[in-house]
Short mmCIF file of N, CA and C in Angstrom, two decimals:
data_model
loop_
_atom_site.label_atom_id
_atom_site.label_comp_id
_atom_site.label_asym_id
_atom_site.label_seq_id
_atom_site.Cartn_x
_atom_site.Cartn_y
_atom_site.Cartn_z
N MET A 8 63.91 24.48 41.11
CA MET A 8 63.54 26.15 40.50
C MET A 8 63.13 26.52 41.25
N LYS A 9 63.44 28.09 41.70
CA LYS A 9 62.74 29.04 42.69
C LYS A 9 61.42 29.40 42.01
N GLU A 10 60.51 29.51 42.68
CA GLU A 10 59.07 29.55 42.36
C GLU A 10 58.72 31.23 42.38
N TYR A 11 58.52 31.80 41.49
CA TYR A 11 58.21 33.09 41.41
C TYR A 11 56.74 33.28 41.24
N ILE A 12 56.49 34.40 41.68
CA ILE A 12 54.77 34.83 41.82
C ILE A 12 54.74 36.16 41.17
N MET A 13 53.29 36.43 40.44
CA MET A 13 53.04 37.50 39.98
C MET A 13 51.81 37.67 39.91
N SER A 14 51.18 38.70 39.62
CA SER A 14 49.48 39.15 39.79
C SER A 14 49.04 38.56 38.35
N PHE A 15 48.03 38.13 38.35
CA PHE A 15 47.10 37.76 37.26
C PHE A 15 45.91 38.09 36.72
N PHE A 16 45.47 39.37 35.75
CA PHE A 16 44.70 40.06 35.13
C PHE A 16 43.70 39.17 34.39
N ASN A 17 42.56 39.09 34.48
CA ASN A 17 41.58 39.22 33.55
C ASN A 17 41.64 40.08 32.30
N ALA A 18 41.30 39.82 30.87
CA ALA A 18 40.78 40.95 29.85
C ALA A 18 39.40 41.57 30.39
N PRO A 19 39.68 42.59 30.10
CA PRO A 19 40.11 43.44 29.23
C PRO A 19 41.80 44.57 29.91
N ILE A 20 42.19 44.83 29.36
CA ILE A 20 43.42 45.56 29.73
C ILE A 20 42.97 46.84 30.48
N THR A 21 41.98 47.34 30.46
CA THR A 21 41.52 48.30 31.48
C THR A 21 40.89 47.70 32.85
N ASN A 22 41.08 46.45 32.83
CA ASN A 22 41.27 45.59 34.23
C ASN A 22 42.42 46.12 34.86
N LYS A 23 42.50 46.76 35.87
CA LYS A 23 43.38 46.90 36.86
C LYS A 23 43.29 46.35 38.18
N VAL A 24 42.44 45.60 38.53
CA VAL A 24 42.33 44.73 39.71
C VAL A 24 42.74 43.09 39.56
N PRO A 25 44.23 42.73 39.93
CA PRO A 25 44.28 41.44 39.33
C PRO A 25 43.06 40.26 39.97
N ALA A 26 42.85 39.07 39.22
CA ALA A 26 42.03 38.34 39.40
C ALA A 26 42.99 37.69 40.51
N GLY A 27 43.88 37.14 40.74
CA GLY A 27 44.67 36.45 41.35
C GLY A 27 46.25 36.40 41.50
N VAL A 28 46.83 35.17 41.75
CA VAL A 28 48.32 35.29 41.81
C VAL A 28 48.49 34.10 40.80
N CYS A 29 49.57 34.24 40.07
CA CYS A 29 49.94 32.78 39.81
C CYS A 29 51.72 32.73 39.77
N SER A 30 51.99 31.39 39.77
CA SER A 30 53.12 31.22 39.54
C SER A 30 53.82 31.15 37.93
N VAL A 31 55.13 30.93 37.75
CA VAL A 31 55.56 30.53 36.66
C VAL A 31 55.14 28.98 36.00
N ALA A 32 55.36 28.33 36.80
CA ALA A 32 54.85 26.93 36.57
C ALA A 32 53.37 26.87 35.87
N GLY A 33 52.48 27.52 36.64
CA GLY A 33 51.28 27.92 36.71
C GLY A 33 50.97 28.39 35.15
N LEU A 34 51.62 29.25 35.08
CA LEU A 34 51.44 30.13 33.91
C LEU A 34 52.09 29.46 32.91
N HIS A 35 52.97 28.54 32.99
CA HIS A 35 53.34 27.78 32.02
C HIS A 35 52.02 26.71 31.43
N THR A 36 51.29 26.00 32.25
CA THR A 36 50.09 25.15 31.95
C THR A 36 49.50 25.90 31.80
N PHE A 37 48.82 27.17 31.98
CA PHE A 37 48.14 27.97 31.25
C PHE A 37 48.25 28.19 30.12
N ILE A 38 49.39 28.89 29.50
CA ILE A 38 50.13 29.21 28.26
C ILE A 38 50.01 28.07 27.37
N THR A 39 50.27 26.55 27.84
CA THR A 39 50.09 25.33 26.65
C THR A 39 49.24 24.59 26.90
N SER A 40 48.01 24.97 27.55
CA SER A 40 46.93 24.00 27.71
C SER A 40 45.83 24.55 27.87
N ASN A 41 45.35 25.84 27.95
CA ASN A 41 43.78 26.43 28.44
C ASN A 41 43.39 27.01 26.92
N GLU A 42 42.84 26.03 26.56
CA GLU A 42 41.67 26.28 25.64
C GLU A 42 40.91 27.85 25.73
N TYR A 43 40.45 27.98 26.48
CA TYR A 43 39.93 29.34 26.51
C TYR A 43 40.87 30.49 25.73
N LEU A 44 42.44 30.58 26.42
CA LEU A 44 43.51 31.10 26.23
C LEU A 44 43.89 30.87 24.57
N LYS A 45 43.50 29.48 24.41
CA LYS A 45 44.34 29.62 22.92
C LYS A 45 43.09 30.11 21.85
N GLU A 46 41.87 29.45 21.89
CA GLU A 46 40.66 30.28 21.45
C GLU A 46 40.77 31.96 21.15
N MET A 47 40.78 32.51 22.51
CA MET A 47 41.04 33.92 22.47
C MET A 47 42.50 34.58 21.38
N THR A 48 43.56 33.75 21.60
CA THR A 48 44.62 33.84 20.92
C THR A 48 44.65 34.14 19.39
N LEU A 49 43.85 32.90 18.95
CA LEU A 49 43.51 32.71 17.44
C LEU A 49 42.99 33.59 17.06
N LYS A 50 41.51 34.32 17.89
CA LYS A 50 40.96 35.89 17.38
C LYS A 50 41.89 36.82 17.38
N VAL A 51 42.78 37.08 18.20
CA VAL A 51 43.77 38.11 18.07
C VAL A 51 44.74 37.77 16.81
N ARG A 52 44.86 36.97 16.38
CA ARG A 52 45.85 36.50 15.54
C ARG A 52 45.34 36.57 14.31
N SER A 53 43.65 36.80 14.09
CA SER A 53 43.50 36.67 13.09
C SER A 53 43.24 38.37 12.43
N GLU A 54 43.65 38.96 13.11
CA GLU A 54 43.87 40.58 12.78
C GLU A 54 45.10 40.81 12.73
N THR A 55 46.14 40.25 12.04
CA THR A 55 47.46 40.85 12.25
C THR A 55 47.48 41.75 11.60
N GLU A 56 47.22 41.57 10.12
CA GLU A 56 47.35 42.55 8.86
C GLU A 56 46.99 44.09 9.58
N ASP A 57 46.08 44.57 10.28
CA ASP A 57 45.43 45.52 10.32
C ASP A 57 46.04 45.65 11.96
N GLU A 58 47.32 46.36 12.07
CA GLU A 58 48.09 47.30 13.44
C GLU A 58 46.68 47.68 14.45
N LYS A 59 45.96 48.40 13.90
CA LYS A 59 45.17 49.19 14.88
C LYS A 59 44.02 47.93 15.55
N LEU A 60 43.48 47.46 14.67
CA LEU A 60 42.57 46.49 15.35
C LEU A 60 43.17 45.18 15.89
N PHE A 61 44.18 44.30 15.34
CA PHE A 61 44.97 44.03 16.27
C PHE A 61 45.26 44.32 17.54
N ARG A 62 45.72 45.37 17.84
CA ARG A 62 46.09 45.91 19.08
C ARG A 62 45.20 46.25 20.21
N ARG A 63 43.79 46.61 19.08
CA ARG A 63 42.23 46.56 20.34
C ARG A 63 41.97 45.33 20.74
N LYS A 64 42.02 44.16 19.64
CA LYS A 64 41.74 43.05 19.80
C LYS A 64 42.50 42.53 21.27
N LYS A 65 43.89 42.43 21.26
CA LYS A 65 44.90 42.08 22.12
C LYS A 65 44.57 42.57 23.28
N GLN A 66 43.98 43.98 23.50
CA GLN A 66 43.79 44.68 24.94
C GLN A 66 42.47 44.47 25.16
N THR A 67 41.50 43.85 24.26
CA THR A 67 40.36 43.30 24.74
C THR A 67 40.32 41.99 25.10
N LEU A 68 40.67 41.20 24.57
CA LEU A 68 40.52 39.71 24.92
C LEU A 68 41.71 38.75 25.82
N LEU A 69 42.56 38.88 25.47
CA LEU A 69 43.82 38.56 26.17
C LEU A 69 44.15 38.73 27.63
N PRO A 70 44.24 37.96 28.82
CA PRO A 70 44.68 38.56 29.96
C PRO A 70 46.39 38.73 29.94
N TYR A 71 46.44 38.85 31.05
CA TYR A 71 47.88 39.67 31.23
C TYR A 71 48.26 39.22 32.66
N VAL A 72 49.57 39.02 33.04
CA VAL A 72 50.46 39.18 34.04
C VAL A 72 51.09 40.49 34.58
N THR A 73 51.79 40.63 35.75
CA THR A 73 53.01 41.41 35.68
C THR A 73 53.71 40.74 36.21
N PRO A 74 54.52 40.53 35.22
CA PRO A 74 56.35 39.39 35.82
C PRO A 74 56.79 40.00 37.10
N ALA A 75 57.19 41.11 36.71
CA ALA A 75 57.67 42.06 38.05
C ALA A 75 57.64 41.59 39.87
N GLY A 76 56.10 41.37 39.99
CA GLY A 76 55.45 41.17 40.87
C GLY A 76 53.86 40.72 41.18
N VAL A 77 53.64 40.78 42.98
CA VAL A 77 52.31 40.98 43.07
C VAL A 77 51.91 42.20 43.25
N PHE A 78 50.55 42.99 42.92
CA PHE A 78 50.10 43.93 42.78
C PHE A 78 48.86 44.33 43.54
N SER A 79 48.87 45.44 44.30
CA SER A 79 47.15 45.19 44.67
C SER A 79 46.39 46.34 43.49
N TYR A 80 47.17 46.67 42.42
CA TYR A 80 45.99 47.58 41.50
C TYR A 80 47.50 47.35 40.55
N CYS A 81 47.08 47.48 39.21
CA CYS A 81 48.20 47.78 37.99
C CYS A 81 48.71 49.07 38.01
N LYS A 82 49.63 49.43 38.86
CA LYS A 82 50.70 50.47 38.98
C LYS A 82 51.49 50.42 39.94
N GLU A 83 52.86 51.01 39.44
CA GLU A 83 54.14 50.73 40.02
C GLU A 83 54.11 50.85 41.64
N GLN A 84 53.26 52.09 42.32
CA GLN A 84 53.60 51.92 43.28
C GLN A 84 52.47 51.37 44.04
N CYS A 85 51.76 50.55 43.64
CA CYS A 85 50.84 49.39 44.40
C CYS A 85 51.77 48.30 44.26
N ILE A 86 52.76 47.68 44.25
CA ILE A 86 53.60 46.65 44.10
C ILE A 86 53.43 46.12 45.82
N VAL A 87 53.01 44.75 45.99
CA VAL A 87 52.96 44.26 47.35
C VAL A 87 54.16 43.52 47.47
N VAL A 88 54.68 42.77 46.71
CA VAL A 88 55.84 41.69 46.44
C VAL A 88 56.30 41.76 45.43
N PRO A 89 57.77 42.05 45.06
CA PRO A 89 58.36 41.94 44.21
C PRO A 89 58.62 40.37 43.84
N SER A 90 58.57 40.10 42.66
CA SER A 90 58.58 38.49 42.20
C SER A 90 60.30 38.18 41.79
N GLY A 91 61.41 39.15 41.52
CA GLY A 91 62.53 39.07 41.46
C GLY A 91 62.70 38.45 39.55
N LEU A 92 61.73 39.02 38.87
CA LEU A 92 61.86 38.73 37.43
C LEU A 92 60.91 39.78 36.70
N PHE A 93 61.68 39.92 35.60
CA PHE A 93 61.07 41.17 34.66
C PHE A 93 60.75 40.16 33.34
N VAL A 94 60.12 41.02 32.09
CA VAL A 94 60.06 40.46 31.21
C VAL A 94 60.74 41.10 29.86
N ILE A 95 61.14 40.41 29.06
CA ILE A 95 61.54 40.96 27.65
C ILE A 95 60.89 40.87 26.91
N ASP A 96 60.77 41.65 26.04
CA ASP A 96 59.66 41.45 24.96
C ASP A 96 60.44 41.80 23.53
N ILE A 97 60.80 40.83 22.86
CA ILE A 97 61.19 40.91 21.49
C ILE A 97 60.32 40.97 20.48
N ASP A 98 59.96 42.21 19.75
CA ASP A 98 58.65 41.97 18.61
C ASP A 98 59.51 42.47 17.10
N HIS A 99 58.43 42.44 16.24
CA HIS A 99 58.86 42.60 14.79
C HIS A 99 59.91 41.68 14.15
N LEU A 100 59.98 40.71 14.61
CA LEU A 100 60.42 39.67 13.69
C LEU A 100 60.10 39.39 12.24
N ASP A 101 60.50 38.53 11.76
CA ASP A 101 60.33 38.51 10.06
C ASP A 101 58.98 37.45 9.73
N SER A 102 58.66 36.51 10.91
CA SER A 102 57.94 35.46 10.70
C SER A 102 57.54 34.60 12.11
N ALA A 103 56.55 33.99 12.07
CA ALA A 103 56.19 33.40 12.99
C ALA A 103 57.21 32.15 13.28
N ALA A 104 57.80 31.25 12.18
CA ALA A 104 58.92 30.64 12.28
C ALA A 104 60.22 31.08 13.38
N GLU A 105 60.44 32.28 12.51
CA GLU A 105 61.59 33.21 13.13
C GLU A 105 61.29 33.06 14.69
N ALA A 106 60.03 33.35 15.29
CA ALA A 106 59.87 33.97 16.60
C ALA A 106 60.02 32.78 17.21
N GLU A 107 59.68 31.47 17.09
CA GLU A 107 59.90 29.93 17.55
C GLU A 107 61.19 29.56 17.86
N ALA A 108 62.23 30.18 16.37
CA ALA A 108 63.56 29.81 16.60
C ALA A 108 64.26 30.53 17.77
N TRP A 109 63.72 31.76 17.67
CA TRP A 109 64.23 32.77 18.88
C TRP A 109 63.84 32.10 20.17
N ARG A 110 62.74 32.08 20.33
CA ARG A 110 62.03 31.87 21.72
C ARG A 110 62.95 30.23 22.09
N ASP A 111 63.41 29.78 21.01
CA ASP A 111 64.29 28.22 21.79
C ASP A 111 65.63 28.87 21.76
N ARG A 112 66.19 29.69 20.88
CA ARG A 112 67.70 30.15 21.09
C ARG A 112 67.93 30.92 22.56
N LEU A 113 66.84 31.82 22.75
CA LEU A 113 67.02 32.62 23.97
C LEU A 113 66.73 32.32 25.37
N PHE A 114 65.54 31.09 25.24
CA PHE A 114 65.70 29.99 26.09
C PHE A 114 67.07 29.48 26.74
N ALA A 115 67.30 29.08 25.90
CA ALA A 115 69.00 28.38 26.28
C ALA A 115 69.78 28.85 26.13
N ASP A 116 70.00 30.35 26.06
CA ASP A 116 70.76 31.54 26.86
C ASP A 116 71.37 31.24 27.68
N GLU A 117 72.67 31.27 28.12
CA GLU A 117 73.10 30.85 29.57
C GLU A 117 73.74 32.26 30.47
N THR A 118 73.67 32.92 29.72
CA THR A 118 73.54 34.17 30.53
C THR A 118 72.11 34.94 31.14
N LEU A 119 71.21 35.08 30.10
CA LEU A 119 69.51 35.28 30.24
C LEU A 119 68.93 34.47 31.23
N LYS A 120 69.00 33.25 31.01
CA LYS A 120 68.66 32.29 31.99
C LYS A 120 67.16 32.15 31.99
N PRO A 121 66.34 32.55 31.12
CA PRO A 121 65.00 32.83 31.33
C PRO A 121 63.97 31.35 31.76
N ASP A 122 63.47 32.29 32.82
CA ASP A 122 62.71 31.12 33.51
C ASP A 122 61.35 30.67 32.65
N LEU A 123 60.85 31.26 31.79
CA LEU A 123 59.90 31.10 30.81
C LEU A 123 59.87 31.56 29.06
N ALA A 124 59.96 31.34 28.32
CA ALA A 124 59.79 31.93 27.10
C ALA A 124 58.78 31.16 26.13
N PHE A 125 58.00 32.07 25.72
CA PHE A 125 56.92 32.08 24.68
C PHE A 125 56.65 33.03 23.85
N VAL A 126 55.89 32.27 22.26
CA VAL A 126 55.59 33.49 21.51
C VAL A 126 54.43 34.43 21.54
N SER A 127 55.02 35.89 21.35
CA SER A 127 54.06 36.97 21.59
C SER A 127 52.47 36.66 21.04
N PRO A 128 51.58 37.56 21.19
CA PRO A 128 50.21 37.37 20.62
C PRO A 128 50.20 37.77 19.00
N GLY A 129 50.99 38.23 18.65
CA GLY A 129 51.22 38.49 17.14
C GLY A 129 51.89 37.52 16.35
N THR A 130 52.23 36.35 16.93
CA THR A 130 53.19 35.52 16.12
C THR A 130 54.73 35.61 15.94
N LYS A 131 55.22 36.97 15.83
CA LYS A 131 56.26 37.72 15.36
C LYS A 131 57.08 38.33 16.58
N GLY A 132 56.99 37.30 17.85
CA GLY A 132 57.74 38.56 18.83
C GLY A 132 58.12 37.29 19.85
N VAL A 133 58.54 37.45 20.86
CA VAL A 133 59.00 36.54 21.67
C VAL A 133 59.12 37.04 23.75
N LYS A 134 58.49 36.64 24.43
CA LYS A 134 58.60 37.16 24.99
C LYS A 134 59.18 36.02 26.42
N LEU A 135 60.23 36.51 27.41
CA LEU A 135 61.00 35.84 28.28
C LEU A 135 60.44 36.33 29.45
N LEU A 136 60.36 35.59 30.77
CA LEU A 136 60.23 36.23 32.03
C LEU A 136 61.82 35.73 32.64
N VAL A 137 62.79 36.85 32.75
CA VAL A 137 63.93 36.81 33.58
C VAL A 137 63.97 37.04 34.55
N PRO A 138 64.99 36.02 35.33
CA PRO A 138 65.36 36.24 37.02
C PRO A 138 66.20 37.35 37.14
N TYR A 139 66.35 38.09 38.46
CA TYR A 139 67.28 39.07 38.60
C TYR A 139 67.70 38.93 40.10
N ARG A 140 68.59 39.61 40.28
CA ARG A 140 69.19 39.59 42.04
C ARG A 140 69.02 41.25 42.60
N THR A 141 68.30 41.47 43.47
CA THR A 141 68.19 42.59 43.99
C THR A 141 69.40 43.05 44.70
N ASP A 142 70.03 44.33 44.70
CA ASP A 142 70.94 44.85 45.06
C ASP A 142 70.79 45.24 46.80
N LEU A 143 70.93 44.92 47.79
CA LEU A 143 70.77 45.27 49.01
C LEU A 143 70.75 46.92 49.28
N LYS A 144 72.05 47.12 48.33
CA LYS A 144 72.63 48.60 48.12
C LYS A 144 71.72 49.62 47.59
N GLU A 145 71.01 48.99 46.67
CA GLU A 145 70.37 49.95 45.63
C GLU A 145 68.24 49.78 46.21
N SER A 146 67.70 50.65 45.92
CA SER A 146 66.13 50.61 45.99
C SER A 146 65.85 49.14 45.06
N LEU A 147 64.41 48.72 45.27
CA LEU A 147 63.83 47.77 43.93
C LEU A 147 63.83 48.05 42.92
N LYS A 148 63.65 49.39 42.68
CA LYS A 148 63.30 50.12 41.65
C LYS A 148 64.91 50.21 40.67
N GLN A 149 65.76 50.74 41.56
CA GLN A 149 67.23 50.44 40.92
C GLN A 149 67.97 49.38 40.41
N SER A 150 67.53 48.44 41.62
CA SER A 150 67.73 46.74 40.91
C SER A 150 66.93 46.50 39.63
N PHE A 151 65.78 46.46 39.73
CA PHE A 151 65.15 46.09 38.28
C PHE A 151 65.70 47.16 37.03
N ASP A 152 65.65 48.45 37.14
CA ASP A 152 66.47 48.96 36.17
C ASP A 152 67.45 48.62 35.55
N THR A 153 68.31 48.12 36.54
CA THR A 153 69.85 47.98 36.39
C THR A 153 69.70 46.91 35.59
N ALA A 154 68.77 45.85 36.32
CA ALA A 154 68.94 44.23 35.63
C ALA A 154 68.01 44.48 34.09
N VAL A 155 67.10 45.30 33.84
CA VAL A 155 66.34 45.15 32.75
C VAL A 155 67.42 45.69 31.52
N HIS A 156 68.01 47.03 32.07
CA HIS A 156 69.31 47.74 31.00
C HIS A 156 69.97 46.74 30.42
N SER A 157 70.78 46.18 31.76
CA SER A 157 71.73 45.17 31.49
C SER A 157 71.41 44.08 30.35
N ALA A 158 69.99 43.28 30.75
CA ALA A 158 69.94 42.25 29.78
C ALA A 158 69.21 42.86 28.26
N TRP A 159 68.88 44.58 27.83
CA TRP A 159 68.38 44.75 27.00
C TRP A 159 70.10 44.86 26.02
N GLU A 160 71.01 45.60 26.88
CA GLU A 160 72.75 45.70 26.02
C GLU A 160 72.99 44.67 25.83
N TYR A 161 72.79 43.48 26.77
CA TYR A 161 73.36 41.89 26.54
C TYR A 161 72.55 41.56 24.86
N LEU A 162 71.21 41.53 24.89
CA LEU A 162 70.53 41.22 23.69
C LEU A 162 71.03 41.77 22.66
N GLU A 163 71.27 43.30 22.64
CA GLU A 163 71.71 43.60 21.53
C GLU A 163 73.09 43.33 21.16
N TRP A 164 74.37 43.49 21.93
CA TRP A 164 75.36 42.66 21.86
C TRP A 164 75.93 41.39 21.36
N ARG A 165 75.12 40.75 22.01
CA ARG A 165 75.60 38.90 21.32
C ARG A 165 74.44 38.66 20.60
N HIS A 166 73.03 39.03 20.63
CA HIS A 166 71.94 38.54 19.63
C HIS A 166 71.39 39.38 18.33
N GLY A 167 72.32 40.91 18.54
CA GLY A 167 71.85 41.42 17.35
C GLY A 167 70.19 42.13 17.58
N LEU A 168 69.50 42.24 18.62
CA LEU A 168 67.99 41.74 19.07
C LEU A 168 67.70 43.43 19.89
N LYS A 169 66.87 44.21 19.41
CA LYS A 169 66.65 45.31 20.41
C LYS A 169 65.12 44.94 21.01
N ALA A 170 65.09 45.02 22.42
CA ALA A 170 63.80 44.70 23.20
C ALA A 170 62.72 46.06 22.87
N ASP A 171 61.70 45.58 23.39
CA ASP A 171 60.80 46.60 23.73
C ASP A 171 61.20 47.64 24.59
N THR A 172 61.60 48.57 24.76
CA THR A 172 61.97 49.31 26.00
C THR A 172 60.59 49.94 26.59
N ALA A 173 59.15 49.85 26.29
CA ALA A 173 58.34 50.29 26.87
C ALA A 173 57.70 49.16 28.49
N ASN A 174 58.95 48.11 28.66
CA ASN A 174 58.68 47.42 29.88
C ASN A 174 59.87 47.47 30.81
N ALA A 175 60.27 48.96 30.86
CA ALA A 175 60.84 49.37 31.85
C ALA A 175 59.97 49.69 33.15
N ASP A 176 59.03 49.63 33.12
CA ASP A 176 57.81 49.89 34.06
C ASP A 176 57.79 48.74 34.91
N MET A 177 57.89 48.68 36.31
CA MET A 177 57.70 47.43 36.97
C MET A 177 56.34 47.04 36.82
N SER A 178 55.16 47.54 36.85
CA SER A 178 53.90 47.27 36.55
C SER A 178 53.48 46.73 35.18
N ARG A 179 54.06 46.94 34.07
CA ARG A 179 53.91 46.77 33.01
C ARG A 179 53.26 45.72 32.63
N ALA A 180 52.33 45.75 31.96
CA ALA A 180 51.39 44.38 31.58
C ALA A 180 52.10 43.29 30.75
N CYS A 181 52.10 42.14 30.71
CA CYS A 181 52.91 41.06 29.88
C CYS A 181 51.34 40.27 29.40
N PHE A 182 51.27 40.63 28.07
CA PHE A 182 50.21 40.03 27.67
C PHE A 182 50.45 38.39 27.24
N LEU A 183 49.33 37.60 27.73
CA LEU A 183 49.53 36.07 27.20
C LEU A 183 48.80 35.94 25.62
N ALA A 184 49.65 34.50 25.16
CA ALA A 184 48.97 34.09 24.36
C ALA A 184 49.58 32.59 24.24
N TYR A 185 48.69 31.82 23.66
CA TYR A 185 48.81 30.33 23.85
C TYR A 185 49.93 29.88 22.97
N ASP A 186 50.66 29.23 23.46
CA ASP A 186 52.23 28.43 22.66
C ASP A 186 52.36 27.40 23.56
N GLU A 187 51.92 26.11 22.66
CA GLU A 187 51.81 24.84 23.46
C GLU A 187 53.15 24.23 23.26
N GLU A 188 54.37 24.99 22.86
CA GLU A 188 55.87 24.46 22.52
C GLU A 188 56.56 25.83 23.84
N ALA A 189 55.85 26.78 24.51
CA ALA A 189 56.15 27.76 25.63
C ALA A 189 57.36 26.73 26.45
N LYS A 190 58.51 27.34 27.15
CA LYS A 190 59.91 26.98 27.08
C LYS A 190 59.68 27.17 29.08
N ILE A 191 60.00 26.06 29.97
CA ILE A 191 60.15 26.50 31.30
C ILE A 191 61.34 25.90 31.66
N SER A 192 62.13 26.66 32.55
CA SER A 192 63.05 25.93 33.21
C SER A 192 63.12 24.94 34.58
N ASN A 193 63.95 24.53 34.47
CA ASN A 193 63.84 23.68 35.58
C ASN A 193 64.91 23.83 36.56
N HIS A 194 65.76 24.99 36.15
CA HIS A 194 66.68 25.04 37.28
C HIS A 194 66.50 26.12 38.72
#
């Protein structure tokens, strides 16, 4: 498996300077076994009935990554090294069980071929880290945009799912959540 790296940021979301760099394998280990992340995820999930409180807790308590690459500051023009990954975020599923089923089904999708799949902080969504190729005839931003939009169209066509279109920004934060059943690719 090609090892992708990205910036890792400690909570809260207002923290725009990365704490370090992590790999997909390291991120998987963190998501599946870190006790502090487990504790913070449970605190965030205790507020899923109140959308404003849930959002505030998520932004205050959960660390995040920028899957598109390593950034000196969480801002698109501050990219240092592109990773070759983007995040697909599927929200508003009916239940945690449905999110787990979609995590597993989308992880197995031979067209998307995600490197990592986990259940979102709110339990009713899925996050996928998907690799893409850059086109040498295009800018990095153009290659990224093409890959992201193609994946969104594919998800809607093949699976009837709408991705969160807010993830079109390369420096977009991907909040982490504890998921001991998170899937990691070995290809």
